[in-house]
XYZ file of C-alpha atoms in Angstrom:
763
model
C 29.442 52.809 -19.611
C 32.750 53.844 -17.619
C 33.788 51.738 -15.213
C 35.004 54.797 -13.086
C 32.937 57.189 -11.059
C 29.577 57.972 -12.651
C 27.547 61.134 -12.410
C 24.745 60.008 -9.837
C 22.366 62.682 -8.496
C 19.981 61.647 -5.860
C 17.510 64.255 -5.009
C 15.070 63.928 -2.107
C 12.623 62.135 -3.974
C 15.219 59.506 -4.943
C 16.551 59.284 -1.359
C 13.031 58.709 0.009
C 12.227 55.712 -2.458
C 15.662 54.223 -1.486
C 14.694 54.447 2.097
C 11.317 52.886 1.207
C 12.837 49.966 -0.646
C 15.311 49.455 2.215
C 12.298 49.257 4.685
C 10.840 46.836 2.535
C 13.969 44.378 2.429
C 13.686 44.815 6.455
C 9.936 43.910 6.225
C 10.897 40.498 4.257
C 13.271 39.682 7.333
C 11.071 40.602 9.950
C 8.278 38.148 8.280
C 10.766 35.428 8.343
C 11.291 35.735 11.761
C 7.323 35.702 12.187
C 7.215 32.618 10.203
C 9.803 31.037 12.399
C 7.678 31.525 15.548
C 4.738 29.954 13.851
C 6.698 26.992 12.582
C 8.388 26.554 15.740
C 5.310 26.568 17.747
C 3.843 23.835 16.277
C 4.040 20.023 18.130
C 7.168 18.255 17.094
C 5.567 14.848 17.685
C 6.581 11.801 19.537
C 9.900 11.222 21.744
C 10.763 8.939 18.797
C 10.049 11.425 15.814
C 12.153 14.250 17.997
C 15.190 11.992 18.397
C 15.227 11.207 14.537
C 14.955 14.995 13.694
C 17.484 15.796 16.347
C 19.814 13.504 14.531
C 19.421 15.159 11.269
C 19.893 18.407 12.620
C 23.122 17.753 14.653
C 24.551 16.125 11.605
C 23.231 19.014 9.198
C 24.914 21.466 11.827
C 28.095 19.754 12.304
C 28.619 19.649 8.529
C 27.858 23.311 7.816
C 29.982 24.503 10.551
C 33.014 22.502 9.445
C 32.305 23.872 5.812
C 32.330 27.360 6.823
C 35.488 26.813 8.733
C 37.109 25.020 5.731
C 36.398 27.999 3.319
C 36.939 31.064 5.751
C 40.401 31.359 5.298
C 40.006 31.190 1.288
C 37.159 33.372 1.109
C 39.006 36.183 3.464
C 42.009 35.814 1.263
C 40.223 36.584 -1.658
C 38.700 39.775 0.101
C 42.469 40.765 0.606
C 43.092 40.218 -3.161
C 40.184 42.111 -4.144
C 41.182 45.036 -1.821
C 44.761 45.024 -3.527
C 43.912 44.098 -6.890
C 43.717 47.427 -8.534
C 47.133 48.909 -6.951
C 45.128 51.634 -4.886
C 44.527 50.139 -1.422
C 43.406 53.394 0.534
C 40.898 54.060 -2.330
C 37.077 53.754 -0.597
C 36.185 51.612 -3.857
C 39.045 49.263 -3.140
C 37.919 48.839 0.611
C 34.326 49.069 -0.244
C 34.451 46.242 -3.097
C 36.437 44.008 -0.401
C 34.153 44.619 2.214
C 30.986 44.135 -0.135
C 32.468 40.700 -1.005
C 32.634 39.618 2.354
C 29.194 40.951 3.069
C 27.818 39.148 -0.092
C 29.701 35.780 0.881
C 28.225 36.228 4.550
C 24.510 36.788 3.285
C 24.873 34.215 1.256
C 26.047 31.626 3.846
C 23.457 33.075 6.151
C 20.778 32.179 3.515
C 21.810 28.764 3.359
C 22.124 28.262 7.301
C 19.068 30.040 8.093
C 16.855 28.002 5.654
C 18.586 24.890 6.577
C 18.294 25.413 10.332
C 14.544 25.623 10.221
C 14.066 22.697 7.750
C 15.766 20.197 10.232
C 13.573 21.638 12.969
C 10.175 21.597 10.872
C 10.855 17.749 9.461
C 9.328 16.224 12.789
C 6.364 18.976 12.763
C 5.160 18.286 9.410
C 5.316 14.446 9.996
C 3.529 14.776 13.220
C 0.783 17.333 11.670
C 0.084 14.677 8.689
C -1.464 12.188 11.125
C -4.552 14.673 11.435
C -4.340 16.919 8.660
C -2.496 17.245 5.249
C -3.826 21.261 5.196
C -1.926 21.640 8.461
C 1.269 19.381 7.144
C 1.460 21.420 3.788
C 1.116 24.617 5.509
C 3.995 24.043 8.079
C 6.184 22.403 5.165
C 5.793 25.537 2.718
C 6.124 28.124 5.607
C 9.332 26.725 6.678
C 10.710 27.009 3.177
C 9.374 30.441 2.932
C 11.718 31.551 5.712
C 14.636 30.591 3.314
C 12.786 32.566 0.843
C 12.454 35.924 2.967
C 15.967 35.627 3.814
C 17.023 35.260 0.396
C 14.921 38.393 -0.895
C 15.270 40.352 1.944
C 19.292 40.137 2.444
C 19.629 40.614 -1.501
C 17.445 43.924 -1.695
C 19.279 45.063 1.420
C 22.794 44.947 0.396
C 22.302 46.120 -3.419
C 20.361 49.000 -2.132
C 22.881 49.919 0.958
C 25.795 49.794 -1.445
C 24.054 52.018 -4.104
C 23.018 54.637 -1.284
C 26.450 54.635 0.007
C 28.502 54.720 -3.348
C 26.082 56.221 -5.534
C 28.127 56.784 -8.726
C 30.648 54.070 -7.703
C 28.610 51.567 -6.982
C 28.994 49.434 -9.820
C 32.495 48.639 -9.013
C 31.482 47.737 -5.314
C 28.133 45.862 -6.642
C 30.486 43.443 -8.627
C 32.164 42.279 -5.443
C 28.946 41.747 -3.779
C 28.046 39.607 -6.239
C 31.058 37.804 -6.784
C 31.025 36.927 -2.852
C 27.505 35.618 -2.940
C 28.340 33.460 -6.000
C 31.525 32.162 -4.446
C 29.835 30.737 -1.446
C 27.026 29.459 -3.365
C 29.668 27.540 -5.431
C 31.117 26.053 -1.963
C 27.857 25.333 -0.976
C 26.545 23.410 -3.785
C 29.847 21.511 -4.268
C 30.063 20.243 -0.866
C 26.477 19.920 0.003
C 25.757 17.946 -3.551
C 28.840 15.677 -2.749
C 27.492 15.073 0.717
C 23.977 14.368 -0.135
C 24.717 12.282 -3.103
C 27.102 10.115 -1.857
C 24.469 9.340 1.167
C 21.828 8.723 -1.231
C 23.940 6.628 -3.243
C 25.645 4.294 -0.486
C 21.632 4.071 0.963
C 20.246 3.343 -2.364
C 22.629 0.666 -3.576
C 22.823 -1.457 -0.504
C 19.600 -1.026 0.989
C 17.184 -0.910 -1.996
C 18.831 -3.236 -4.292
C 21.254 -5.869 -2.227
C 18.922 -5.929 0.982
C 15.454 -4.991 -0.498
C 14.398 -2.876 2.451
C 12.512 0.702 2.076
C 14.280 3.591 1.542
C 14.640 5.112 5.079
C 14.657 1.953 6.900
C 15.930 2.664 10.415
C 18.153 -0.417 9.713
C 19.943 1.279 6.854
C 23.379 3.034 8.617
C 23.110 5.491 5.546
C 19.722 6.764 6.298
C 20.236 9.432 8.562
C 23.343 10.750 6.249
C 20.821 10.814 3.475
C 18.327 12.760 5.360
C 21.165 15.090 6.487
C 22.133 15.543 2.687
C 18.758 16.746 1.601
C 19.147 19.522 3.804
C 22.914 20.430 3.248
C 22.488 19.955 -0.560
C 18.848 20.777 -1.636
C 18.125 23.299 0.888
C 21.138 25.012 2.139
C 22.924 24.752 -1.168
C 19.852 25.966 -3.289
C 19.134 28.612 -1.129
C 22.588 30.295 -1.360
C 22.203 29.400 -5.260
C 19.231 31.167 -5.843
C 20.327 34.119 -3.601
C 23.349 34.710 -5.805
C 21.081 34.570 -8.942
C 19.160 37.114 -7.049
C 22.064 39.316 -6.606
C 23.866 39.160 -9.725
C 20.486 39.499 -11.841
C 20.087 42.889 -9.790
C 23.670 43.886 -9.919
C 23.528 43.335 -13.754
C 20.355 45.403 -14.157
C 21.801 48.280 -11.986
C 24.673 48.443 -14.010
C 23.515 48.176 -17.372
C 20.386 50.265 -16.307
C 22.630 53.302 -15.467
C 24.442 53.277 -18.595
C 21.058 53.457 -20.555
C 19.152 55.674 -18.464
C 21.000 56.931 -15.541
C 19.786 57.060 -12.082
C 16.171 55.856 -13.124
C 17.623 52.937 -14.660
C 19.311 52.057 -11.491
C 15.841 52.797 -9.113
C 13.624 50.914 -11.515
C 14.874 47.380 -10.841
C 15.417 48.211 -7.340
C 11.416 48.817 -7.043
C 10.517 45.948 -9.127
C 12.562 43.834 -6.787
C 10.473 45.906 -3.655
C 7.095 44.967 -5.530
C 8.560 41.088 -5.745
C 9.062 41.155 -2.063
C 5.943 42.072 -1.107
C 4.097 39.955 -3.491
C 5.908 36.994 -2.542
C 4.995 37.451 1.022
C 1.216 37.591 -0.088
C 2.095 34.579 -2.365
C 2.908 32.448 0.656
C -0.389 33.117 2.422
C -2.396 31.492 -0.635
C -0.310 28.113 -0.340
C -3.207 26.334 1.625
C -5.287 23.421 0.625
C -8.843 24.478 0.552
C -9.772 20.868 1.655
C -8.132 17.565 2.580
C -8.920 16.134 -0.759
C -7.113 18.760 -2.966
C -3.655 17.629 -4.308
C -0.736 19.457 -2.986
C 0.653 20.829 -6.035
C -2.386 22.972 -6.736
C -2.140 25.565 -3.741
C 1.627 25.774 -4.378
C 0.942 26.724 -7.767
C -2.076 28.983 -7.098
C 0.591 31.100 -4.663
C 2.843 30.939 -7.299
C 0.284 32.442 -9.925
C -1.086 35.068 -7.604
C 2.201 36.343 -6.661
C 3.262 36.699 -10.314
C -0.029 38.309 -11.051
C 0.170 40.729 -8.385
C 3.723 41.354 -9.462
C 2.699 42.401 -13.078
C 0.067 44.469 -11.999
C 2.864 46.295 -9.189
C 5.265 46.715 -12.298
C 2.481 48.391 -14.319
C 1.853 50.898 -11.388
C 5.685 51.301 -10.980
C 6.221 52.054 -14.698
C 3.136 54.749 -14.776
C 3.355 56.645 -11.883
C 7.422 56.345 -11.638
C 9.330 55.144 -14.836
C 7.528 56.971 -17.564
C 7.805 60.540 -16.011
C 11.218 60.127 -14.788
C 12.340 58.609 -18.367
C 10.601 61.583 -20.117
C 12.520 64.022 -17.940
C 15.859 62.415 -18.500
C 15.658 62.286 -22.077
C 14.840 65.907 -22.268
C 17.661 66.671 -20.303
C 20.218 64.353 -21.907
C 19.480 63.551 -25.604
C 17.092 65.291 -27.903
C 16.416 62.212 -29.928
C 14.378 60.959 -26.772
C 12.123 63.708 -26.842
C 8.476 62.807 -26.293
C 9.078 58.957 -26.293
C 9.143 58.569 -22.295
C 5.774 56.762 -22.671
C 7.285 54.533 -25.602
C 10.366 53.582 -23.622
C 8.578 53.243 -20.311
C 6.161 50.427 -21.659
C 9.011 48.771 -23.413
C 10.649 48.200 -20.146
C 7.463 47.006 -18.379
C 7.029 44.512 -21.396
C 10.197 43.076 -21.396
C 10.054 42.540 -17.461
C 6.915 40.924 -18.059
C 8.350 38.488 -20.508
C 10.511 37.706 -17.584
C 7.704 36.384 -15.810
C 6.308 34.685 -18.503
C 9.884 32.955 -18.935
C 9.644 31.474 -15.634
C 6.339 29.982 -16.225
C 7.542 28.468 -19.696
C 10.799 27.098 -17.916
C 8.522 25.728 -14.985
C 6.645 23.938 -17.444
C 9.439 22.342 -19.255
C 11.195 21.071 -16.584
C 7.649 19.606 -15.112
C 7.170 18.139 -18.408
C 10.811 16.372 -18.584
C 10.881 15.565 -14.809
C 7.300 14.754 -13.761
C 5.720 11.532 -13.208
C 2.784 12.661 -15.392
C 4.464 13.140 -18.820
C 5.594 11.221 -21.341
C 9.151 11.560 -20.811
C 9.463 9.925 -17.445
C 7.262 7.616 -18.612
C 9.217 6.184 -21.401
C 12.279 5.915 -18.980
C 10.114 3.774 -16.841
C 9.234 1.697 -19.455
C 12.861 1.242 -20.678
C 13.575 -0.534 -17.180
C 11.731 -3.432 -18.644
C 14.452 -4.392 -20.851
C 17.220 -3.806 -18.352
C 20.107 -1.433 -16.635
C 21.524 -0.302 -20.046
C 18.303 0.528 -21.747
C 17.256 2.707 -18.657
C 20.383 4.953 -18.829
C 20.063 5.182 -22.536
C 16.523 6.353 -22.414
C 17.492 8.919 -19.692
C 20.242 10.288 -21.439
C 18.073 10.733 -24.710
C 15.411 12.781 -22.787
C 17.941 15.137 -20.794
C 19.701 15.682 -24.080
C 16.552 17.067 -25.857
C 15.162 19.024 -22.782
C 18.364 21.060 -22.672
C 17.408 22.191 -26.503
C 13.767 23.440 -25.596
C 15.005 25.423 -22.490
C 17.901 27.298 -24.538
C 15.218 27.696 -27.192
C 13.035 29.357 -24.749
C 15.825 31.350 -23.502
C 16.881 32.457 -26.954
C 13.295 33.628 -28.155
C 13.270 35.760 -24.511
C 16.726 37.641 -25.419
C 15.150 37.809 -29.029
C 12.105 39.540 -27.751
C 14.349 42.203 -25.904
C 16.101 42.618 -29.545
C 12.408 42.847 -31.242
C 10.727 45.505 -28.579
C 13.369 47.903 -28.569
C 13.682 47.982 -32.411
C 9.695 48.855 -32.944
C 9.849 52.521 -32.792
C 13.277 52.776 -31.989
C 14.404 55.754 -29.754
C 18.179 56.993 -30.413
C 20.983 55.981 -32.128
C 22.135 52.672 -32.817
C 24.475 52.679 -30.002
C 21.625 53.862 -27.449
C 19.311 50.989 -28.919
C 22.006 48.376 -28.080
C 22.314 49.797 -24.748
C 18.234 49.499 -24.042
C 18.220 45.868 -25.720
C 21.107 44.855 -23.080
C 19.232 46.338 -20.040
C 16.109 44.691 -21.428
C 18.197 41.113 -21.271
C 18.907 42.043 -17.592
C 15.422 42.901 -16.978
C 14.394 39.370 -18.203
C 16.207 37.872 -15.592
C 14.999 40.480 -13.127
C 11.351 39.531 -14.087
C 12.251 35.835 -13.844
C 13.166 36.340 -10.168
C 10.545 38.741 -9.120
C 8.802 36.173 -7.074
C 12.017 34.388 -5.663
C 10.530 34.267 -2.212
C 7.738 31.847 -3.667
C 10.828 29.924 -5.728
C 13.219 29.291 -2.729
C 9.861 28.139 -0.633
C 9.136 25.780 -2.957
C 12.780 24.350 -3.373
C 13.098 24.056 0.675
C 9.680 22.985 0.959
C 11.367 19.772 -0.617
C 13.813 18.681 1.978
C 11.500 19.480 4.543
C 8.579 17.056 2.909
C 11.430 14.474 2.227
C 12.624 14.483 5.790
C 9.266 14.182 7.100
C 8.723 11.076 4.933
C 11.842 9.713 6.102
C 10.948 10.212 9.861
C 7.624 8.719 9.235
C 8.984 5.602 8.174
C 11.593 5.435 10.754
C 9.266 6.233 13.598
C 7.108 3.406 12.197
C 4.057 4.933 10.832
C 2.043 2.482 8.811
C 1.721 2.961 5.249
C -1.762 4.205 5.657
C -0.283 6.718 7.956
C 2.058 7.928 5.463
C -0.126 8.439 2.651
C -0.232 11.997 3.081
C 3.796 12.255 3.518
C 4.087 10.260 0.516
C 2.088 13.092 -1.601
C 3.932 15.723 0.101
C 7.266 14.164 -0.710
C 6.335 13.237 -4.474
C 5.474 17.109 -4.757
C 8.722 18.050 -3.299
C 10.384 16.078 -5.950
C 8.827 18.279 -8.679
C 9.541 21.605 -6.932
C 13.020 20.608 -6.234
C 13.345 20.039 -10.167
C 11.378 23.177 -11.257
C 13.602 25.289 -8.865
C 16.804 23.877 -10.347
C 15.344 24.807 -13.967
C 14.791 28.283 -12.724
C 18.407 28.649 -11.052
C 19.987 27.311 -14.401
C 17.840 29.613 -16.713
C 18.504 33.124 -15.000
C 22.331 31.826 -14.610
C 22.327 32.235 -18.524
C 20.275 35.466 -18.291
C 22.651 36.906 -15.704
C 25.910 35.689 -17.582
C 24.538 37.304 -20.759
C 23.851 40.645 -19.131
C 27.411 40.344 -17.287
C 28.887 39.423 -20.660
C 27.311 42.808 -21.840
C 28.899 44.650 -18.953
C 32.172 43.007 -19.777
C 32.309 44.171 -23.211
C 31.360 47.943 -21.685
C 34.357 47.692 -19.597
C 36.870 46.646 -22.209
C 35.237 48.813 -25.060
C 35.553 45.739 -27.110
C 33.629 46.971 -30.292
C 32.872 43.183 -31.076
C 34.225 39.595 -30.893
C 35.750 38.528 -34.159
C 35.513 34.786 -34.150
C 37.861 34.517 -36.904
C 40.356 35.496 -34.562
C 42.517 32.361 -33.732
C 43.073 33.685 -30.123
C 39.468 34.286 -29.534
C 38.601 30.845 -31.122
C 40.985 29.447 -28.560
C 39.245 31.306 -25.831
C 35.839 29.973 -27.044
C 37.156 26.321 -26.853
C 38.655 26.523 -23.501
C 35.340 28.591 -22.351
C 33.405 25.490 -23.499
C 35.842 22.647 -22.197
C 35.710 24.075 -18.508
C 32.105 23.100 -17.597
C 32.997 19.501 -18.629
C 36.115 19.304 -16.673
C 34.303 20.905 -13.665
C 31.433 18.599 -13.770
C 33.894 15.572 -14.002
C 35.537 16.802 -10.986
C 32.072 16.667 -9.402
C 30.681 13.575 -10.575
C 34.123 11.744 -9.653
C 33.912 13.085 -5.937
C 30.624 11.786 -5.740
C 31.757 8.348 -7.123
C 34.611 8.313 -4.901
C 32.759 9.148 -1.784
C 30.006 6.863 -2.772
C 32.371 3.848 -2.594
C 33.365 4.552 0.581
C 29.659 4.818 1.878
C 28.709 1.523 0.023
C 31.599 -0.374 1.705
C 30.647 1.026 5.027
C 27.114 0.189 4.895
C 28.023 -3.261 3.811
C 30.351 -3.726 6.719
C 27.733 -2.778 9.189
C 25.015 -5.281 7.700
C 27.805 -7.736 7.848
C 29.494 -7.378 11.428
C 26.897 -5.715 13.585
C 24.707 -8.994 14.567
C 21.179 -8.609 14.789
C 20.851 -5.422 12.547
C 18.888 -6.925 9.689
C 16.659 -8.268 11.870
C 16.257 -5.033 13.887
C 17.537 -6.230 16.869
C 20.611 -3.733 16.748
C 21.267 -0.093 15.857
C 23.225 0.807 12.952
C 26.547 3.574 13.294
C 24.778 6.445 11.515
C 27.540 8.590 12.753
C 30.170 6.634 11.182
C 28.426 7.353 7.661
C 27.751 10.903 8.137
C 31.623 11.277 9.348
C 32.620 9.818 6.081
C 30.159 12.113 3.930
C 31.607 15.046 5.730
C 34.953 14.359 4.817
C 34.888 13.606 1.730
C 32.703 16.551 0.912
C 34.986 18.702 2.480
C 37.891 17.587 0.791
C 36.427 18.155 -2.687
C 35.514 21.918 -1.835
C 38.360 24.132 -2.891
C 39.631 22.268 -5.997
C 36.666 23.231 -8.147
C 36.500 26.798 -6.616
C 39.929 27.256 -7.750
C 39.096 26.130 -11.470
C 36.268 28.743 -11.625
C 38.451 31.521 -10.028
C 41.733 30.677 -11.881
C 40.623 29.676 -15.364
C 39.532 32.789 -16.674
C 42.237 34.637 -14.738
C 45.176 32.704 -17.038
C 42.896 32.895 -20.223
C 42.674 36.741 -19.708
C 46.247 37.233 -18.914
C 47.512 34.761 -21.551
C 45.412 35.719 -24.217
C 44.226 39.030 -23.629
C 40.747 40.640 -23.272
C 39.369 39.429 -26.641
C 39.916 35.797 -25.823
C 38.550 35.985 -22.741
C 35.429 37.403 -24.061
C 35.129 34.047 -26.312
C 36.091 32.034 -23.129
C 33.080 33.600 -21.406
C 30.637 32.923 -24.632
C 31.633 29.314 -24.657
C 31.158 28.865 -20.802
C 27.810 30.489 -20.904
C 26.391 28.292 -23.894
C 27.986 24.865 -23.074
C 27.415 25.525 -19.454
C 23.915 25.880 -19.858
C 23.164 22.904 -22.413
C 25.285 20.788 -19.733
C 23.421 21.807 -16.597
C 19.953 21.261 -18.210
C 20.876 17.901 -19.543
C 22.399 16.796 -16.103
C 19.677 18.129 -14.122
C 16.564 16.814 -16.064
C 17.884 13.478 -17.013
C 18.841 12.965 -13.239
C 15.322 14.059 -12.312
C 13.810 11.872 -14.903
C 15.469 8.714 -13.547
C 14.619 9.438 -10.561
C 10.656 9.738 -11.071
C 10.710 6.624 -13.217
C 12.078 4.737 -10.501
C 9.038 6.327 -8.050
C 6.613 5.169 -10.632
C 7.918 1.856 -10.500
C 7.792 1.507 -6.637
C 4.265 2.828 -6.665
C 3.472 -0.354 -8.464
C 4.251 0.129 -12.205
C 5.991 -2.837 -13.888
C 6.228 -5.209 -10.784
C 6.617 -2.673 -8.096
C 9.567 -2.638 -5.342
C 11.874 -5.719 -5.714
C 11.132 -6.516 -9.554
C 13.949 -6.581 -12.256
C 12.525 -3.398 -13.436
C 12.602 -1.741 -10.072
C 16.623 -2.706 -9.870
C 17.166 -1.299 -13.258
C 15.205 1.826 -12.244
C 17.551 2.404 -9.088
C 20.436 1.963 -11.258
C 19.318 4.751 -13.409
C 18.448 6.978 -10.268
C 21.848 6.237 -8.831
C 23.612 7.352 -12.068
C 21.251 10.792 -12.044
C 21.942 11.198 -8.508
C 25.378 13.349 -8.937
C 23.467 14.379 -12.248
C 20.753 16.567 -11.052
C 22.081 17.340 -7.299
C 25.805 17.829 -7.722
C 27.103 18.664 -10.823
C 24.055 19.899 -12.678
C 22.993 22.555 -10.276
C 26.846 23.814 -9.318
C 27.160 24.735 -13.018
C 24.761 27.725 -12.309
C 27.211 29.405 -10.029
C 30.344 28.421 -12.077
C 29.104 30.289 -14.949
C 28.452 33.504 -12.902
C 31.834 33.369 -10.692
C 33.568 33.041 -14.132
C 31.454 36.221 -15.464
C 32.693 38.099 -12.319
C 35.903 37.174 -12.235
C 36.582 38.060 -15.694
C 34.472 41.600 -15.217
C 36.706 42.153 -12.075
C 40.000 41.180 -13.933
C 39.007 42.863 -17.604
C 40.803 46.141 -16.927
C 44.108 43.946 -15.772
C 43.736 41.830 -18.826
C 43.291 44.965 -21.127
C 46.041 46.855 -19.592
C 48.514 43.781 -19.847
C 47.925 43.756 -23.830
C 48.882 47.209 -24.117
C 52.168 47.119 -21.971
C 54.973 45.071 -21.320
C 55.671 46.803 -17.725
C 54.241 43.807 -15.440
C 55.446 41.046 -18.267
C 57.117 38.853 -15.717
C 54.608 39.151 -13.288
C 51.989 38.372 -15.470
C 54.111 35.147 -16.665
C 54.495 34.117 -12.844
C 50.603 34.532 -12.317
C 49.993 32.416 -15.251
C 52.376 29.590 -14.254
C 51.141 29.698 -10.671
C 47.541 29.312 -11.908
C 48.431 26.511 -14.328
C 50.224 24.551 -11.152
C 47.364 25.060 -8.887
C 44.693 23.975 -11.420
C 46.746 20.831 -12.480
C 47.276 20.091 -8.776
C 43.302 20.241 -8.085
C 42.776 18.023 -10.813
C 45.290 15.791 -9.749
C 44.042 15.415 -6.062
C 40.715 14.636 -7.661
C 42.045 11.713 -9.348
C 43.878 10.569 -6.224
C 43.043 7.199 -4.368
C 41.896 7.833 -0.943
C 44.426 6.048 1.610
C 44.223 8.134 4.744
C 41.658 8.070 7.826
C 38.508 6.516 7.852
C 38.441 6.100 3.943
C 41.482 3.909 4.032
C 39.940 1.689 6.923
C 36.971 1.416 5.034
C 38.541 0.919 1.350
C 40.691 -1.756 2.633
C 37.532 -3.862 3.880
C 35.797 -3.195 0.586
C 36.217 -6.060 -1.461
C 35.883 -8.704 1.560
C 32.756 -7.058 2.469
C 31.508 -7.386 -1.119
C 32.246 -10.833 -1.699
C 30.646 -11.834 1.834
C 27.597 -9.889 0.804
């Protein structure tokens, strides 16, 4: 595949198809607005419920507004750099790529904001509906999540289709900018939201549950509102943006590799599959209804996912039979004599590999559920380990997380091998053409996995809605019997959030492999020689970066949680009557602490993600950068699954105990379980999920700078500028790491930290 203009000819049929796909993207957005009206038309409950919901909404909106202001300048600056990068600022491609970058970032931000905005308004509606009907509460919660889902698939498909229609043969360069924008915003939202939510959660748990022995969402706890805000900015806004960029990047990779393999038909096929997925996701959301009040909440959610996936496979078969096979046959006869008479063969191969992608989504779902659900042995073993103390709880959770990462990568490896096997059965074309087909097949795996993204995002956003609803129920003094439905909704929400994290991590790896293949095409590297010391150095650095990135985030959560714990202790000590329920806590102060802490940590990890591949590419050249990407993909995936699943296992082990196992709440086992959950909080909701966009950001940055890295290896013309760029990058990254280890000495943080030890001793 050349990285320049490609010979794309769009006839009347192709243009009509693209307009139909564009219309389907718009339908998804219109359906989102329809769901908004439905959800907002429901009763929002008592005045107290509305007041609590409003506090959460105001905190979440204030945080996102400040977050967007913080990263706006940085994003615009990167857009300008992209515009000037290839030295042709007047080129339509340079302008288009910069604009696409900003559009991708804006779409990612809009997806996260839209989802979060509705979840913070629907939480009280779910709590109120649960008083009379589980069916109604589930419907409201899931359709609220579906709003974020429809924005994700609608905007993703709209952007990619429009770019292809406008730029045609040059779309590959512009699409990279679109994907990069989405990835970067997802990274920022994941990092900021993850730090916010876990700082509040850790503070609320350690002081409330362990020290004061009060419920999780007790209104006396100053960190409760911040904790509920965090569920939305982390689990809803952050994950919606995360899956949006996965949706974008898998589509971008499939379109780029599709043209290299089959020309225009290779680009239109993934767009058509995405359109099918939009329609089946819409249908699937309507089947997420409990048949009766006794049906477990997870069953209708699984039913909607299964129906949407089954309909997608049928839709893929129709697209393959009526469009793909005839068009590939035509392409084959025109371009390659070796393809003659093999259109049917190739068409059904592509259908098969895409269907395997859907099946992989089921496998990843079940693996994640097995290692994080209360129904299976791993979580039960972690819960049992609490009987012997805090240390054994940590040890068992780490062991389960380590094992889970192995099985996840085995599943992904088998899926990738399936592409190799399928295209080597009755092979079509020479060896180079077969390799291109295999790489295209790998990109279709990711496309297949995220076919029903509308349902996947709905499942994830359902989690914070149900979590917030449960919290509102407790804070509005609903009785334990009245909260029974909310407890079930919340428990299922924990499982759906864990499952969607597994989806996001797996698709990150598939997308990264596809982008890695695109990188090799751009640089024309025939192979990566691991015996080359420079390549091996790149591999080592690439493998180390995910650990450094994760350490920055876990440390940030720990530092912010210290401030929250200290503040909550102070309020219980100094506000007279708070513990007795006669006074109100200063929840706004904790919200402000979490907001300030999260925003201060945003830029450092982002700079690490962007500058490290640039430094490696300029310093060690294109071959070493390829090794760097290989190391990042492998280690990043293993570490992400380990962090996410160990954290999920600790969380649900604690919930098992809270439901009465091993002495229930307040027991020594419960205290050990809370410790495990607290350690796992930054694992599963901050560092682990943030590794998904990290992997893709670094791959896209490498793809963008690949020509520069390749040229720098051939010429000394820009030597001094390259050296200056490397030195500047190292200084910036070093400064970011230094600030991540600093002691907090200003503002609210200084005041809280000053009183921390005094508050600890007195309590």
